XYZ file of C-alpha atoms in Angstrom:
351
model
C 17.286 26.397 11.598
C 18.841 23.710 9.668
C 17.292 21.244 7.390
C 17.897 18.430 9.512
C 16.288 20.027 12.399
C 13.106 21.400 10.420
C 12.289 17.990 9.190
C 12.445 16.667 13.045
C 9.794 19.617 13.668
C 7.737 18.158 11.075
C 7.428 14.922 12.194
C 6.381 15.543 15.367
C 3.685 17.609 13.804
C 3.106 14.725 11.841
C 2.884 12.543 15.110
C 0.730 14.523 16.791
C -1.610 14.918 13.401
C -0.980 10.928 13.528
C -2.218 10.287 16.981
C -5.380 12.912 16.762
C -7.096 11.232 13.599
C -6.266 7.709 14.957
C -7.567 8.593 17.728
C -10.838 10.281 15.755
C -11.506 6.693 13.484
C -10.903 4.538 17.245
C -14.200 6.679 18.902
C -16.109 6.859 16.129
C -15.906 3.780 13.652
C -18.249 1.555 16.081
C -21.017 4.636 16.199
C -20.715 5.703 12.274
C -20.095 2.871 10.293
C -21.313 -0.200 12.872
C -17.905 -1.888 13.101
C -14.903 -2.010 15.707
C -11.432 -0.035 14.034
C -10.080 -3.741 14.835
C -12.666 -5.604 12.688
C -10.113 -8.254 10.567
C -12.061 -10.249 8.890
C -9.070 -12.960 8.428
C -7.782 -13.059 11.414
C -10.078 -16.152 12.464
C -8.195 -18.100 10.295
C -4.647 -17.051 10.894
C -5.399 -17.875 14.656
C -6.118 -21.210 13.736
C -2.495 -22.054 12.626
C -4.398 -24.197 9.529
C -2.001 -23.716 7.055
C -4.413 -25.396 4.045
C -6.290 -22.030 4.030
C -4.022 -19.834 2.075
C -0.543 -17.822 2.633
C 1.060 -15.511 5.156
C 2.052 -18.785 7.289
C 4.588 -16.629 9.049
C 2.120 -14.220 10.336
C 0.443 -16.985 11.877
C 3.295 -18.451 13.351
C 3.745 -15.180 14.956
C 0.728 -14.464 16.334
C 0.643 -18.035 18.221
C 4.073 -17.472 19.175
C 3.777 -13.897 20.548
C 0.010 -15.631 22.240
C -1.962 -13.135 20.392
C -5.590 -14.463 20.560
C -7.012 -11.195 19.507
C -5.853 -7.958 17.779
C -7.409 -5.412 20.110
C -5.467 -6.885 22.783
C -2.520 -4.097 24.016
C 0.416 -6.358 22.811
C -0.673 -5.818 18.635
C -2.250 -3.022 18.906
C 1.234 -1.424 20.162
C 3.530 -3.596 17.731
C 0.967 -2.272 15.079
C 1.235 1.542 16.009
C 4.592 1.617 16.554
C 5.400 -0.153 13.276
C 3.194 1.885 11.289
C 4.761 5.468 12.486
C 8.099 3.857 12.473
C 7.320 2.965 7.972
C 5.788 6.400 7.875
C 8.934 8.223 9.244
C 10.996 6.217 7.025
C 8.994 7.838 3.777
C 9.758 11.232 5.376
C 13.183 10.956 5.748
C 13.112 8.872 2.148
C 11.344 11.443 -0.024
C 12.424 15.032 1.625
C 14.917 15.840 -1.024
C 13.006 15.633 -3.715
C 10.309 18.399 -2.180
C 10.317 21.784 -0.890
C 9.879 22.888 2.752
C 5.970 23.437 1.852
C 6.027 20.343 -0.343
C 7.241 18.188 2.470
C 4.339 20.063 4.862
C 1.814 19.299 3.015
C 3.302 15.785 2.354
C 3.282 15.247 6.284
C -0.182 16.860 6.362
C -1.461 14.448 3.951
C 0.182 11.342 5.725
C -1.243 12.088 9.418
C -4.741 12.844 8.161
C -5.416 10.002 5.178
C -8.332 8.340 6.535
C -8.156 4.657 5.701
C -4.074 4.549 6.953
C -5.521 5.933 10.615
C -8.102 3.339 10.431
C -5.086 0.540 10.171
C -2.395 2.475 11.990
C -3.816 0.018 15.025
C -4.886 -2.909 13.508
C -1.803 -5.478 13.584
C -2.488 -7.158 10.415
C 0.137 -8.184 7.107
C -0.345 -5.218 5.836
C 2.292 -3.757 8.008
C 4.997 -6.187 6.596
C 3.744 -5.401 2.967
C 4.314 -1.238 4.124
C 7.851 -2.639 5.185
C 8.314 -4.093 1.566
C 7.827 -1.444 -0.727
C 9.624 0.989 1.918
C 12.733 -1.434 1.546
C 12.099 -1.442 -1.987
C 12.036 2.127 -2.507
C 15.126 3.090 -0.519
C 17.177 0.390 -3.011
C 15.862 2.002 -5.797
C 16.230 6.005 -4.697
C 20.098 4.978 -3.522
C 20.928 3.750 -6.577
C 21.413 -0.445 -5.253
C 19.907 -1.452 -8.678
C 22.373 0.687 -10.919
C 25.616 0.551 -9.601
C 27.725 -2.016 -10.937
C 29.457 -3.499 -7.947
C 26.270 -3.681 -5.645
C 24.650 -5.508 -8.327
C 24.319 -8.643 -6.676
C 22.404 -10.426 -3.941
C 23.483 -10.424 -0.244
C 22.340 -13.740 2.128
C 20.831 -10.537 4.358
C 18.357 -9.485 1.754
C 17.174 -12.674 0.259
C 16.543 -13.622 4.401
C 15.218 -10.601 4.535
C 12.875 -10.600 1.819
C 11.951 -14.431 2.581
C 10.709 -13.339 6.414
C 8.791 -10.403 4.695
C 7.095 -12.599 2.056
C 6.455 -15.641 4.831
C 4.723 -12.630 6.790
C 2.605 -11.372 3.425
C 2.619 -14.130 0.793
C 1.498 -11.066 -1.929
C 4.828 -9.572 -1.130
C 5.913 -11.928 -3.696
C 5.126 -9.281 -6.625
C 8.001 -7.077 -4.998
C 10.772 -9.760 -3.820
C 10.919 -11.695 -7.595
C 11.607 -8.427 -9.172
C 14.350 -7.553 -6.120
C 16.093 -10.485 -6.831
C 15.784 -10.166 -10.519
C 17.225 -6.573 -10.854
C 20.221 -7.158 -8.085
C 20.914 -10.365 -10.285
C 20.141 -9.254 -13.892
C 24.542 -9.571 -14.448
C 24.192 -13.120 -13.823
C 21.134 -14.469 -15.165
C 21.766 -18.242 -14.851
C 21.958 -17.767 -10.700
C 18.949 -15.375 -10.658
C 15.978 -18.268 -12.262
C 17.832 -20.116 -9.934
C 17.281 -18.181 -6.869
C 13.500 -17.463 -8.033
C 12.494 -20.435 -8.962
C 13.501 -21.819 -5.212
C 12.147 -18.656 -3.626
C 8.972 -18.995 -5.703
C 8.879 -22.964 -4.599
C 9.403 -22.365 -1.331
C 6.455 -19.760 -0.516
C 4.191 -22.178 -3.032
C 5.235 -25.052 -0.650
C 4.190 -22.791 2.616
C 0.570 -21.268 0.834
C -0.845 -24.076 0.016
C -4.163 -23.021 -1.615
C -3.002 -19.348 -2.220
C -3.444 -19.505 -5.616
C -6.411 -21.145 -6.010
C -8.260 -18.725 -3.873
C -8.581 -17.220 -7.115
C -11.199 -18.976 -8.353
C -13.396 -16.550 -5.804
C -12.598 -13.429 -7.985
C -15.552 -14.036 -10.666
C -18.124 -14.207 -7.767
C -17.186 -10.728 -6.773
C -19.223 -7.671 -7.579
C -17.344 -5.622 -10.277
C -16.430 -8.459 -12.489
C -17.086 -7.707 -16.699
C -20.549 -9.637 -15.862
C -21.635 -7.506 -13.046
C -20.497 -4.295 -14.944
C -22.234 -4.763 -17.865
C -25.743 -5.344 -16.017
C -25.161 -2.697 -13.838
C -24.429 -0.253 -16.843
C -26.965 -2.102 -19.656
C -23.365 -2.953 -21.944
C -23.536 -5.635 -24.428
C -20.507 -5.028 -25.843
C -17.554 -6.805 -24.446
C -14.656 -4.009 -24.654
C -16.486 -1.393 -24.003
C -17.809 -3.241 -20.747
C -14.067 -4.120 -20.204
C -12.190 -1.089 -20.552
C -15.572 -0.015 -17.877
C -14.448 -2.753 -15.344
C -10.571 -1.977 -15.682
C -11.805 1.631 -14.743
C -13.870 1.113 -12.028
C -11.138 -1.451 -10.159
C -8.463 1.508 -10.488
C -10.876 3.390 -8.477
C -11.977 0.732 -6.014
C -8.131 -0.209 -5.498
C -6.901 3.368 -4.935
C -10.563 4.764 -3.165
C -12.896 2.556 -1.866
C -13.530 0.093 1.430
C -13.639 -3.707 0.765
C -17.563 -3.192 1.438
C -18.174 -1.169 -1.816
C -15.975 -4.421 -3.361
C -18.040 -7.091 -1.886
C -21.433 -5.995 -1.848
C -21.303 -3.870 -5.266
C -22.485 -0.174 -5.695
C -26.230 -0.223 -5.563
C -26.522 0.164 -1.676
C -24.140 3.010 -1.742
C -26.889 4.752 -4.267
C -29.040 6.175 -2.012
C -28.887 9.946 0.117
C -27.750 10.306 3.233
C -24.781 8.841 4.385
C -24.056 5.687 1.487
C -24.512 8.483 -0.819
C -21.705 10.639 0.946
C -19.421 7.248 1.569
C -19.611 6.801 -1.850
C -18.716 10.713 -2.637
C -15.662 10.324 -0.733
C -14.450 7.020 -2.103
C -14.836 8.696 -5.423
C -12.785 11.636 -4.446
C -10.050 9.816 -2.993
C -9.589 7.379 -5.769
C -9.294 10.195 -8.109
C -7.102 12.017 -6.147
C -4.881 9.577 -5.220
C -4.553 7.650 -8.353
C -3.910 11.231 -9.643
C -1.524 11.934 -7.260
C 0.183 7.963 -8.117
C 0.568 8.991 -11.747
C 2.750 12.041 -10.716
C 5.006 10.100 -7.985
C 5.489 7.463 -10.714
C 5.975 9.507 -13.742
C 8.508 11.294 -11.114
C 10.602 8.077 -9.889
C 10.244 7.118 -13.999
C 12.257 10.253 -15.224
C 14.557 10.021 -11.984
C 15.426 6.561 -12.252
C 14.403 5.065 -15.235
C 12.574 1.818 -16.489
C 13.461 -0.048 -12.794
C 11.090 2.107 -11.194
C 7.541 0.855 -13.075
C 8.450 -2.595 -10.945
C 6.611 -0.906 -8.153
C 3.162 -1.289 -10.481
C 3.628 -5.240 -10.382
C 1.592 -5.047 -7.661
C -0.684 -2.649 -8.485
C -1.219 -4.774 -11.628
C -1.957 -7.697 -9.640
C -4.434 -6.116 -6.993
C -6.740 -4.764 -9.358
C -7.348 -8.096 -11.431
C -7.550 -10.058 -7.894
C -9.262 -8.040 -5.074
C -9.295 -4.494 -6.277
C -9.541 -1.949 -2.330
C -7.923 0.602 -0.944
C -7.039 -1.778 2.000
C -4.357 -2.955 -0.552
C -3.284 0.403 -1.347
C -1.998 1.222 1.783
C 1.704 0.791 1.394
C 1.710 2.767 -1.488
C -0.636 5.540 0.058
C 2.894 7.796 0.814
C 3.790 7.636 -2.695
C 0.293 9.201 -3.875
C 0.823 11.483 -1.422
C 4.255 12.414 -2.594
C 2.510 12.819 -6.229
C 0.198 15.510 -4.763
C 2.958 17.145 -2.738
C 4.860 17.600 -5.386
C 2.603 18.709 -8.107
C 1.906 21.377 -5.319
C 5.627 21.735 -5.957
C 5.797 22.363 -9.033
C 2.687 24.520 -9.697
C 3.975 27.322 -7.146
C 6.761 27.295 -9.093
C 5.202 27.862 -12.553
C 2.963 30.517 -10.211
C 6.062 32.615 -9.478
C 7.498 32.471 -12.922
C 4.149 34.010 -14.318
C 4.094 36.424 -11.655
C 7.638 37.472 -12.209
């Protein structure tokens, strides 16, 4: 069997892994954790077409246009699904050279059965077009469009491109100003040009995006609310505490444990066990981000730590795994190939 045809057998296993969990979080979300898998919070406002509420104005040009009034209706929920597996498949067929045939099945493994991804694989929300960003992102960068020499520019297809994702997902800023920086870096004059219009333009359309920052101090998990949950007078200590805890938020935990702080989650029973998991995944993915990064780093050099921009800016704004989910394949990849490497290291010792 060739290569080509054992990664088609994968992803069908991954489709049908896919389809069973989604299908698992859609039955038992109301029941478990007292909420509909197509709770989104901000849709309200994005059907509302009020612009003076913050960004993504081209998601909610899109929704009125397409007459989507809700986003458990079958229209989204089918643009959503298909979307989703369509991203997914790209990461497959993106990141199956760099892992073994048992790397790249417990990659797929991974991918079908990560929890909070099946929760949004139906939910048709801006997260999608941010998945569609760092995919795009990520194919420049493994294919070399930032290095060689005569692609080193800026095509009218990409900045368009880039403009319809970022209209879509205002955050997608963080990856489109570094695009257009790194195809431009030969002519430097014509790249502040380009950003500072680009950057104009999507301040122009988000009105008020920016200043919904002034929101992030009355958050749980701010250096006040760490150091009276943990008794810290100190200011660095309490710091490098916060920093901490917002890695693991970001790559573990629900925008609940965000919102409402920890001290709910700290009883037994079921909080207690929620909070286990969140735990556990943060760990494991952030572990499992380190790897895929520190991988892409030695493979491609100082371009590839662009794709921490927005990393950066998630946990100092609104620090959940929600916002994690476009770069939940490369954590993934991390793990899958650390698996790689120690049964590798296993048969040299054992030979």
């Amino acid at each position: 069997m060739t290569q080509l045809l054992k990664i088609k057998k994968l992803i069908l296993y991954f489709l049908i892994i896919k389809i069973l969990i989604t299908l698992v979080f859609f039955f038992i979300m109301e029941p478990v954790f007292n909420q509909s898998v197509f709770k989104y919070n901000d849709f309200g406002k994005y059907s509302t077409l009020n612009i003076e509420v913050g960004g993504n104005i081209g998601y909610r040009l899109l929704i009125s246009f397409l007459g989507i009034s809700n986003i458990g209706e079958p229209l989204p929920i089918f643009l959503a699904f298909t979307l989703n597996i369509l991203v997914d498949i790209g990461w497959i067929y993106l990141l199956y050279k760099h892992l073994s045939f048992r790397g790249l099945f417990l990659f797929i493994l991974m991918l079908g059965l990560q929890p909070y991804a099946a929760v949004y694989t139906l939910k048709f929300t801006t997260i999608i077009f941010a998945k569609i960003a760092l995919l795009f992102f990520c194919r420049e960068l493994f294919y070399g469009g930032f290095n060689k020499i005569k692609q080193k520019t800026l095509t009218l297809g990409e900045f368009l491109f880039w403009t319809f994702l970022t209209f879509m997902r205002t955050a997608n800023v963080f990856s489109a100003v570094p695009y257009f920086f790194l195809k431009l870096r030969n002519h430097p004059l014509k790249a502040i040009l380009i950003i500072i219009g680009f950057i104009c333009i999507m301040y122009l359309a988000s009105p008020n995006y920016v200043g919904d920052a002034h929101e992030i101090p009355n958050l749980p998990w701010s250096l006040n609310y760490v150091k009276e949950l943990l008794g810290i007078e100190n200011n660095f200590i309490a710091l490098l505490f916060t920093v901490v805890f917002r890695v693991l938020l970001l790559f573990g935990a629900r925008e609940k444990l965000l919102g409402e702080g920890i001290e709910q989650f700290l009883v037994w029973g079921i909080p207690g066990l929620e909070l286990s998991v969140y735990l556990f995944l943060g760990v494991v993915q952030l572990v499992g981000f380190y790897l895929a990064v520190r991988f892409f780093f030695q493979q491609y050099g100082v371009v590839s730590l662009v794709i921490l921009i927005p990393i950066g800016a998630y946990i100092l704004t609104y620090p959940q795994q929600r916002y994690l989910i476009p770069f939940i394949p490369i954590c993934l990849f991390g793990l899958a190939l650390g698996f790689d490497n120690m049964a590798k290291n296993f048969k040299k010792l054992k030979y």
